[in-house]
CSV table of C-alpha atoms in Angstrom, one decimal:
chain,number,residue,atom,x,y,z
A,395,MET,CA,4.5,29.6,-24.8
A,396,VAL,CA,3.5,29.8,-21.0
A,397,CYS,CA,0.4,27.2,-19.6
A,398,THR,CA,0.4,27.9,-15.9
A,399,ASP,CA,0.2,24.0,-13.3
A,400,CYS,CA,-3.8,22.6,-13.7
A,401,LEU,CA,-6.5,24.5,-11.4
A,402,ILE,CA,-4.4,26.9,-9.3
A,403,THR,CA,-6.7,29.5,-10.4
A,404,GLY,CA,-9.7,27.5,-9.0
A,405,ASP,CA,-10.5,27.5,-5.1
A,406,GLU,CA,-9.0,24.8,-2.8
A,407,GLY,CA,-11.7,21.1,-2.1
A,408,ALA,CA,-13.4,21.0,0.9
A,409,LYS,CA,-11.2,17.7,1.9
A,410,PRO,CA,-6.9,18.1,1.3
A,411,ASP,CA,-7.3,14.7,-1.1
A,412,ILE,CA,-9.4,15.9,-3.6
A,413,PHE,CA,-8.5,17.1,-7.0
A,414,SER,CA,-9.2,20.4,-7.1
A,415,GLY,CA,-8.0,24.2,-7.2
A,416,LYS,CA,-4.2,25.4,-5.7
A,417,SER,CA,-4.3,29.3,-5.6
A,418,TRP,CA,-2.1,29.3,-2.7
A,419,GLY,CA,-1.3,32.9,-1.1
A,420,VAL,CA,-4.0,34.2,-3.3
A,421,GLU,CA,-6.7,32.5,-1.7
A,422,LYS,CA,-9.2,36.1,-1.3
A,423,LEU,CA,-9.4,36.8,-4.3
A,424,SER,CA,-12.2,36.0,-7.0
A,425,VAL,CA,-11.6,33.6,-9.5
A,426,ALA,CA,-11.4,36.0,-12.1
A,427,GLU,CA,-9.0,38.0,-10.1
A,428,ARG,CA,-6.7,35.5,-10.3
A,429,HIS,CA,-6.8,34.9,-14.1
A,430,TYR,CA,-6.4,38.2,-14.0
A,431,LYS,CA,-3.4,38.3,-11.9
A,432,VAL,CA,-1.8,34.8,-14.2
A,433,LEU,CA,-2.4,37.4,-16.9
A,434,MET,CA,-0.8,40.2,-15.7
A,435,ALA,CA,2.2,38.5,-15.6
A,436,GLY,CA,1.9,36.5,-18.9
A,437,VAL,CA,1.3,33.8,-19.0
A,438,ASP,CA,-1.2,32.5,-21.7
A,439,GLN,CA,-3.0,29.2,-21.1
A,440,PHE,CA,-4.7,27.8,-17.9
A,441,GLY,CA,-4.1,24.7,-17.5
A,442,GLY,CA,-7.2,22.8,-16.0
A,443,ASN,CA,-9.8,25.2,-17.0
A,444,ASN,CA,-12.7,25.1,-19.7
A,445,ASP,CA,-14.5,27.5,-18.8
A,446,ILE,CA,-14.5,30.7,-20.3
A,447,LYS,CA,-16.8,33.3,-18.6
A,448,PRO,CA,-13.8,34.2,-15.1
A,449,VAL,CA,-11.5,34.7,-19.1
A,450,LEU,CA,-13.7,37.4,-19.8
A,451,GLU,CA,-14.4,38.6,-16.7
A,452,ALA,CA,-10.3,39.0,-16.5
A,453,TYR,CA,-10.2,41.0,-19.4
A,454,GLN,CA,-12.6,44.1,-18.3
A,455,MET,CA,-10.8,44.4,-15.3
A,456,GLY,CA,-7.3,44.5,-18.1
A,457,VAL,CA,-9.6,47.0,-20.2
A,458,LYS,CA,-10.7,48.9,-17.2
A,459,GLU,CA,-7.0,49.6,-15.6
A,460,HIS,CA,-5.2,49.4,-18.8
A,461,GLY,CA,-8.1,50.2,-21.8
A,462,GLU,CA,-9.4,48.5,-24.4
A,463,THR,CA,-6.7,47.8,-26.4
A,464,PHE,CA,-3.5,47.8,-24.2
A,465,MET,CA,-5.9,44.2,-23.5
A,466,ARG,CA,-6.1,43.6,-26.6
A,467,ASN,CA,-3.0,43.5,-27.8
A,468,ARG,CA,-2.6,40.9,-24.2
A,469,PHE,CA,-4.7,38.3,-25.6
A,470,GLU,CA,-4.0,38.9,-29.6
A,471,GLN,CA,-0.1,38.3,-27.9
A,472,SER,CA,-1.3,34.7,-26.1
A,473,ALA,CA,-3.5,33.8,-29.2
A,474,VAL,CA,-0.4,34.0,-31.7
A,475,ARG,CA,2.3,31.8,-28.8
A,476,LEU,CA,-0.6,29.1,-29.1
A,477,LEU,CA,-1.7,29.2,-32.8
A,478,LEU,CA,2.1,29.2,-34.1
A,479,ASN,CA,2.4,25.6,-31.7
A,480,ILE,CA,0.0,24.0,-33.2
A,481,PHE,CA,0.5,25.2,-36.4
A,482,ARG,CA,4.2,23.5,-36.1
A,483,VAL,CA,2.6,20.4,-35.7
A,484,GLY,CA,0.2,20.2,-37.6
A,485,LEU,CA,-2.9,19.7,-34.9
A,486,PHE,CA,-5.3,22.2,-37.1
A,487,GLU,CA,-5.5,22.6,-41.3
A,488,ASN,CA,-3.1,25.3,-42.0
A,489,ALA,CA,-2.1,26.9,-45.4
A,490,TYR,CA,0.6,28.2,-44.9
A,491,LEU,CA,2.1,24.7,-44.2
A,492,ASP,CA,3.8,22.4,-46.6
A,493,PRO,CA,1.8,18.8,-47.1
A,494,ILE,CA,4.0,17.6,-48.8
A,495,GLU,CA,7.3,18.7,-46.6
A,496,THR,CA,5.6,17.2,-43.4
A,497,LYS,CA,4.7,13.7,-45.1
A,498,ALA,CA,8.3,13.5,-45.1
A,499,ILE,CA,9.0,13.9,-41.1
A,500,VAL,CA,5.8,12.2,-40.1
A,501,GLY,CA,7.3,8.9,-39.3
A,502,LYS,CA,10.2,9.3,-40.8
A,503,PRO,CA,11.9,6.6,-40.5
A,504,ALA,CA,16.1,7.8,-39.2
A,505,PHE,CA,13.2,9.6,-36.5
A,506,MET,CA,11.8,7.2,-35.6
A,507,LYS,CA,14.3,5.1,-35.3
A,508,ALA,CA,16.1,8.1,-33.1
A,509,GLY,CA,13.4,7.4,-30.7
A,510,TYR,CA,13.8,3.6,-30.2
A,511,ASP,CA,17.6,4.1,-29.2
A,512,ALA,CA,16.9,6.6,-27.4
A,513,GLN,CA,14.4,3.9,-25.6
A,514,LEU,CA,17.2,1.6,-25.1
A,515,LYS,CA,19.5,4.1,-23.7
A,516,SER,CA,17.2,4.2,-21.4
A,517,VAL,CA,16.7,0.5,-19.3
A,518,VAL,CA,19.0,0.1,-16.7
A,519,LEU,CA,20.7,-3.6,-16.2
A,520,ILE,CA,20.4,-3.1,-12.3
A,521,LYS,CA,21.5,-6.9,-11.6
A,522,ASN,CA,22.8,-9.6,-13.5
A,523,GLN,CA,23.4,-12.3,-11.2
A,524,ASN,CA,25.0,-15.8,-12.5
A,525,LYS,CA,25.1,-13.9,-16.0
A,526,THR,CA,21.6,-14.5,-15.9
A,527,LEU,CA,21.3,-12.7,-19.3
A,528,PRO,CA,21.0,-12.5,-22.0
A,529,ILE,CA,18.6,-15.1,-23.0
A,530,ALA,CA,18.4,-15.9,-26.1
A,531,LYS,CA,15.4,-15.2,-28.5
A,532,GLY,CA,13.0,-19.1,-28.8
A,533,LYS,CA,13.2,-20.0,-25.5
A,534,THR,CA,9.5,-20.5,-23.2
A,535,VAL,CA,9.2,-17.7,-20.1
A,536,TYR,CA,6.5,-17.4,-17.6
A,537,VAL,CA,4.8,-14.3,-17.4
A,538,PRO,CA,2.7,-13.7,-14.4
A,539,LYS,CA,-0.7,-11.5,-14.2
A,540,ARG,CA,0.1,-8.0,-12.1
A,541,VAL,CA,-2.9,-7.4,-9.4
A,542,THR,CA,-3.7,-3.7,-8.7
A,543,PRO,CA,-5.9,-2.8,-5.2
A,544,ALA,CA,-8.8,-0.7,-5.2
A,545,GLY,CA,-7.8,2.1,-4.8
A,546,ILE,CA,-8.4,6.2,-5.7
A,547,ASN,CA,-6.2,7.5,-8.4
A,548,PHE,CA,-4.5,10.5,-9.1
A,549,PHE,CA,-8.0,12.9,-10.0
A,550,GLY,CA,-9.8,11.3,-6.2
A,551,GLN,CA,-12.0,9.0,-8.5
A,552,PRO,CA,-12.1,5.5,-6.5
A,553,SER,CA,-10.4,2.4,-9.0
A,554,PRO,CA,-11.8,-0.9,-9.4
A,555,GLU,CA,-8.6,-4.1,-8.7
A,556,LYS,CA,-7.6,-5.3,-11.6
A,557,ILE,CA,-6.1,-8.8,-11.8
A,558,GLU,CA,-4.4,-9.0,-16.3
A,559,TYR,CA,-1.4,-9.1,-17.6
A,560,PRO,CA,0.9,-6.3,-17.5
A,561,VAL,CA,2.3,-6.3,-20.6
A,562,ASN,CA,0.5,-8.0,-24.2
A,563,LEU,CA,1.0,-11.3,-24.5
A,564,GLU,CA,1.7,-11.3,-28.6
A,565,LEU,CA,4.6,-8.7,-28.4
A,566,ILE,CA,6.3,-11.1,-26.3
A,567,LYS,CA,5.7,-13.8,-28.6
A,568,LYS,CA,7.3,-11.8,-31.3
A,569,TYR,CA,10.9,-13.3,-28.6
A,570,TYR,CA,9.4,-15.8,-26.8
A,571,THR,CA,6.9,-19.0,-26.1
A,572,VAL,CA,5.1,-17.9,-23.5
A,573,THR,CA,2.9,-20.6,-21.3
A,574,ASP,CA,0.7,-20.0,-18.4
A,575,ASP,CA,2.9,-23.0,-16.6
A,576,PRO,CA,5.8,-21.8,-15.0
A,577,ALA,CA,6.4,-26.0,-14.7
A,578,LYS,CA,6.5,-25.1,-19.3
A,579,ALA,CA,9.4,-21.9,-18.9
A,580,ASP,CA,13.0,-22.2,-18.9
A,581,PHE,CA,12.4,-18.5,-16.9
A,582,ALA,CA,10.1,-16.1,-15.8
A,583,ILE,CA,10.2,-12.8,-16.2
A,584,VAL,CA,7.9,-10.4,-13.2
A,585,PHE,CA,6.5,-7.3,-14.3
A,586,ILE,CA,6.1,-4.5,-11.0
A,587,LYS,CA,6.0,-0.8,-10.6
A,588,SER,CA,7.4,1.6,-8.0
A,589,PRO,CA,5.8,2.4,-5.1
A,590,ILE,CA,3.8,4.5,-4.6
A,591,SER,CA,1.1,5.8,-1.9
A,592,GLY,CA,-1.5,8.4,-2.0
A,593,GLY,CA,0.6,10.2,1.0
A,594,TYR,CA,-3.5,11.2,3.0
A,595,SER,CA,-6.6,8.8,4.5
A,596,ARG,CA,-10.1,10.9,4.8
A,597,ALA,CA,-10.5,7.5,7.1
A,598,ASP,CA,-7.8,8.0,9.3
A,599,ARG,CA,-8.6,12.2,8.7
A,600,GLU,CA,-12.2,11.2,10.1
A,601,ALA,CA,-11.2,9.4,13.0
A,602,GLY,CA,-9.3,12.7,14.5
A,603,GLY,CA,-5.9,11.9,12.8
A,604,ASN,CA,-4.4,15.2,10.7
A,605,GLY,CA,-5.3,12.8,7.8
A,606,TYR,CA,-1.2,12.8,6.8
A,607,LEU,CA,0.2,9.3,5.9
A,608,PRO,CA,4.0,8.3,5.0
A,609,ILE,CA,4.7,8.2,0.5
A,610,SER,CA,6.5,4.7,1.1
A,611,LEU,CA,8.8,3.9,-0.9
A,612,GLN,CA,9.0,0.1,-0.3
A,613,LEU,CA,6.1,-2.9,-1.8
A,614,LYS,CA,5.7,-3.8,2.1
A,615,ASP,CA,3.0,-2.0,4.8
A,616,TYR,CA,5.6,0.8,5.6
A,617,THR,CA,5.4,2.2,9.7
A,618,ALA,CA,7.7,5.1,9.8
A,619,VAL,CA,8.4,5.8,13.0
A,620,ASP,CA,11.4,7.6,11.9
A,621,ALA,CA,9.4,10.8,10.4
A,622,ARG,CA,9.8,14.0,11.8
A,623,VAL,CA,7.6,15.2,15.1
A,624,GLN,CA,7.4,19.0,13.0
A,625,SER,CA,5.6,18.5,9.7
A,626,ILE,CA,8.1,20.8,7.8
A,627,ALA,CA,4.6,22.0,5.6
A,628,ALA,CA,2.2,24.3,8.4
A,629,GLY,CA,-0.6,22.1,7.9
A,630,ASP,CA,-4.1,23.4,6.0
A,631,PRO,CA,-4.4,26.7,6.8
A,632,VAL,CA,-7.5,27.4,4.2
A,633,ILE,CA,-9.7,24.0,4.0
A,634,ASP,CA,-9.2,22.9,8.2
A,635,PRO,CA,-7.1,25.9,10.0
A,636,THR,CA,-7.6,22.7,13.3
A,637,ILE,CA,-4.5,21.3,11.3
A,638,THR,CA,-1.0,23.1,12.0
A,639,ASN,CA,1.0,19.9,11.3
A,640,ARG,CA,1.7,17.1,8.2
A,641,SER,CA,3.1,14.7,10.1
A,642,TYR,CA,2.8,10.8,9.8
A,643,VAL,CA,4.7,10.1,12.3
A,644,ASN,CA,4.5,6.0,13.6
A,645,LYS,CA,1.1,5.8,11.3
A,646,THR,CA,1.0,2.7,8.5
A,647,SER,CA,0.3,3.4,5.1
A,648,LYS,CA,0.5,0.7,1.6
A,649,SER,CA,1.3,1.3,-1.3
A,650,ASN,CA,-0.3,0.2,-4.3
A,651,SER,CA,1.9,-1.8,-5.5
A,652,TYR,CA,2.2,-4.4,-2.6
A,653,PRO,CA,0.4,-7.5,-4.2
A,654,ASP,CA,4.2,-7.2,-6.5
A,655,LEU,CA,6.3,-8.6,-4.4
A,656,ASN,CA,3.7,-12.0,-3.3
A,657,THR,CA,3.2,-12.2,-7.2
A,658,ILE,CA,8.0,-12.8,-7.9
A,659,LEU,CA,7.6,-15.0,-4.1
A,660,GLU,CA,5.1,-17.1,-5.9
A,661,THR,CA,7.1,-16.4,-9.2
A,662,LYS,CA,10.4,-17.7,-7.4
A,663,LYS,CA,8.9,-20.5,-5.6
A,664,ALA,CA,7.1,-21.9,-9.0
A,665,MET,CA,10.3,-22.0,-10.7
A,666,LYS,CA,12.4,-24.2,-9.7
A,667,GLY,CA,15.5,-23.1,-9.2
A,668,LYS,CA,14.9,-21.5,-12.8
A,669,PRO,CA,15.9,-18.4,-13.5
A,670,VAL,CA,13.6,-15.2,-12.9
A,671,ILE,CA,13.7,-11.7,-14.6
A,672,VAL,CA,12.6,-8.8,-12.5
A,673,SER,CA,11.4,-5.6,-14.6
A,674,VAL,CA,10.9,-3.0,-13.3
A,675,ASN,CA,8.7,0.2,-14.2
A,676,ILE,CA,11.0,3.1,-11.6
A,677,SER,CA,8.1,6.2,-11.4
A,678,ASN,CA,10.0,6.9,-8.2
A,679,PRO,CA,13.0,6.3,-6.5
A,680,MET,CA,12.4,2.3,-4.5
A,681,VAL,CA,14.2,0.0,-1.6
A,682,PHE,CA,15.5,-3.0,-4.0
A,683,GLY,CA,16.0,-5.0,-0.5
A,684,GLU,CA,13.0,-6.8,-0.3
A,685,PHE,CA,13.0,-8.3,-3.2
A,686,GLU,CA,16.1,-8.3,-4.5
A,687,LYS,CA,17.7,-11.5,-3.2
A,688,GLU,CA,14.4,-13.3,-5.0
A,689,ALA,CA,15.8,-11.6,-8.4
A,690,ASP,CA,17.9,-13.8,-10.7
A,691,ALA,CA,18.0,-10.2,-12.3
A,692,ILE,CA,16.9,-7.0,-11.8
A,693,VAL,CA,15.9,-4.8,-15.5
A,694,GLY,CA,15.0,-0.9,-14.7
A,695,GLU,CA,12.7,0.9,-17.8
A,696,PHE,CA,11.4,4.9,-17.1
A,697,GLY,CA,8.3,3.5,-19.9
A,698,VAL,CA,9.3,2.2,-23.5
A,699,GLN,CA,7.6,0.2,-25.5
A,700,ILE,CA,8.1,-3.0,-24.0
A,701,GLU,CA,10.4,-4.2,-28.0
A,702,ALA,CA,13.0,-2.6,-26.3
A,703,LEU,CA,13.0,-4.2,-22.8
A,704,LEU,CA,12.7,-7.6,-25.0
A,705,ASP,CA,15.8,-6.5,-27.3
A,706,ILE,CA,17.6,-6.4,-23.9
A,707,VAL,CA,16.3,-9.6,-22.1
A,708,SER,CA,17.3,-11.5,-25.6
A,709,GLY,CA,20.7,-9.8,-25.9
A,710,LYS,CA,19.7,-7.8,-29.1
A,711,THR,CA,21.0,-5.0,-27.4
A,712,GLU,CA,24.0,-4.3,-25.0
A,713,PRO,CA,22.3,-2.3,-21.6
A,714,SER,CA,24.1,1.0,-21.3
A,715,GLY,CA,21.6,2.9,-18.9
A,716,LEU,CA,22.7,4.2,-15.7
A,717,LEU,CA,20.2,4.8,-13.0
A,718,PRO,CA,19.4,8.4,-13.0
A,719,LEU,CA,18.5,8.7,-8.6
A,720,GLN,CA,20.0,6.3,-5.5
A,721,MET,CA,17.7,3.4,-4.8
A,722,PRO,CA,18.0,3.9,-0.8
A,723,LEU,CA,19.1,0.8,1.1
A,724,ASN,CA,15.4,1.3,3.4
A,725,MET,CA,12.7,4.4,4.2
A,726,PRO,CA,15.3,5.0,7.7
A,727,THR,CA,17.8,6.5,4.7
A,728,VAL,CA,14.7,8.2,2.9
A,729,GLU,CA,13.2,9.9,6.3
A,730,LYS,CA,16.9,11.4,7.1
A,731,GLN,CA,17.4,12.7,3.8
A,732,LEU,CA,17.6,16.9,3.0
A,733,GLU,CA,15.1,17.5,0.8
A,734,ASP,CA,17.0,20.0,-0.9
A,735,VAL,CA,20.5,18.1,-0.9
A,736,PRO,CA,21.1,15.4,-3.2
A,737,HIS,CA,23.0,12.3,-3.1
A,738,ASP,CA,22.5,12.1,0.0
A,739,MET,CA,20.9,8.9,1.3
A,740,ILE,CA,22.1,5.1,1.7
A,741,PRO,CA,22.0,3.3,-1.6
A,742,TYR,CA,21.0,-0.2,-1.4
A,743,ILE,CA,23.8,-2.9,-1.5
A,744,ASP,CA,22.3,-6.4,-3.0
A,745,ALA,CA,24.3,-9.8,-3.0
A,746,VAL,CA,26.8,-9.1,-5.1
A,747,GLY,CA,28.2,-6.3,-3.7
A,748,ASN,CA,27.4,-3.6,-6.6
A,749,ILE,CA,25.7,-0.3,-4.8
A,750,TYR,CA,22.6,0.7,-7.0
A,751,ASP,CA,23.3,5.0,-6.6
A,752,PHE,CA,23.3,7.5,-8.8
A,753,GLY,CA,24.3,6.7,-12.4
A,754,PHE,CA,24.5,2.6,-11.8
A,755,GLY,CA,24.5,1.0,-14.7
A,756,LEU,CA,25.3,-3.1,-15.5
A,757,ASN,CA,26.7,-4.1,-19.0
A,758,TRP,CA,27.5,-8.1,-19.6
A,759,LYS,CA,30.9,-7.7,-19.1
A,760,GLY,CA,30.2,-6.1,-15.5
A,761,ILE,CA,29.5,-1.9,-13.6
A,762,ILE,CA,29.7,0.8,-16.6
A,763,LYS,CA,32.7,2.9,-16.4
A,764,ASP,CA,32.7,5.5,-18.7
A,765,ALA,CA,33.0,8.7,-19.2
A,766,ARG,CA,29.4,8.7,-18.2
A,767,THR,CA,29.7,7.6,-14.5
A,768,VAL,CA,33.7,9.9,-14.6
A,769,LYS,CA,31.9,13.3,-15.0
A,770,TYR,CA,28.3,12.0,-12.8
A,771,SER,CA,31.4,10.5,-9.9
A,772,VAL,CA,29.5,12.0,-6.7
A,773,LYS,CA,31.7,12.9,-4.8
A,774,LYS,CA,31.3,12.3,-0.8
């Protein structure tokens, strides 16, 4: 079954930051003609489209060109592909499924364990200075709240500032005593997220700029002095033809995670020498040099259950994960990399000399060296 990316048959928005259509290359076709073109390419489902009218129009276009029988068969081909997937996972009542067999599969302990084990294996111990980890269950932990600044979400809608605990404290309490007073804590865990910055500012465009801002991988404000003067991208030829260059050279951007740096620094000060662990939810590479020296231990995870993370922190499970990407030394090395060449950034080197490169990770003994690191080592 083939599904398109979201809204590829829709028209582009009035501004680049509006969540809208992506009909690049076929802008001059009607919405229905785009649907017909996609159907004739063998696609079964239109991502982000809830309107049946252009689909029916596309059907009639096919009838006119190929005949009713051909188009009926074409639609039924997609119907079979779609329904098979829905039936197979039991999304609605299906006389061809065996309920007893289904109950034996859904929530099967062996499958649940396999999924949880996969989460454990994905967690990467990035730093463990002076063998800070593991920290045995029963200790007292301080978890500061996380500040998410106001911004624009994925769909282009404004989102308000949030100040809240980054994890469910009741789950933390299964492992440790939780306190909101750093003076009473044995250690702290600061939960942060890798930086994400939007890359476009309507205010910049309205002020006479091209609208494009740096996409930063650091927590602090970033000014792109090393960016290209002329972008590879061609600008906005359809909705704003006056923009022929998307360069953001010498412009400044903020990530939506910039308060995290202050939280780390404030927690470090409040803990007065007691261990500070930073847990990073990694969605993309980031510049660890901004805070690495303030952390006694750093753990990277990619969206696991909090229990999986705490099983590592508490020592129930030894970490075995490896970084699946490079962590850059700084933003200049990010700007200078080649988009189509892997492993060409200068990776960050931490206070104890470990290199945060592709395939790096620690266990309780130190740097992991096994069959994986041999297989995936990069010759430079």
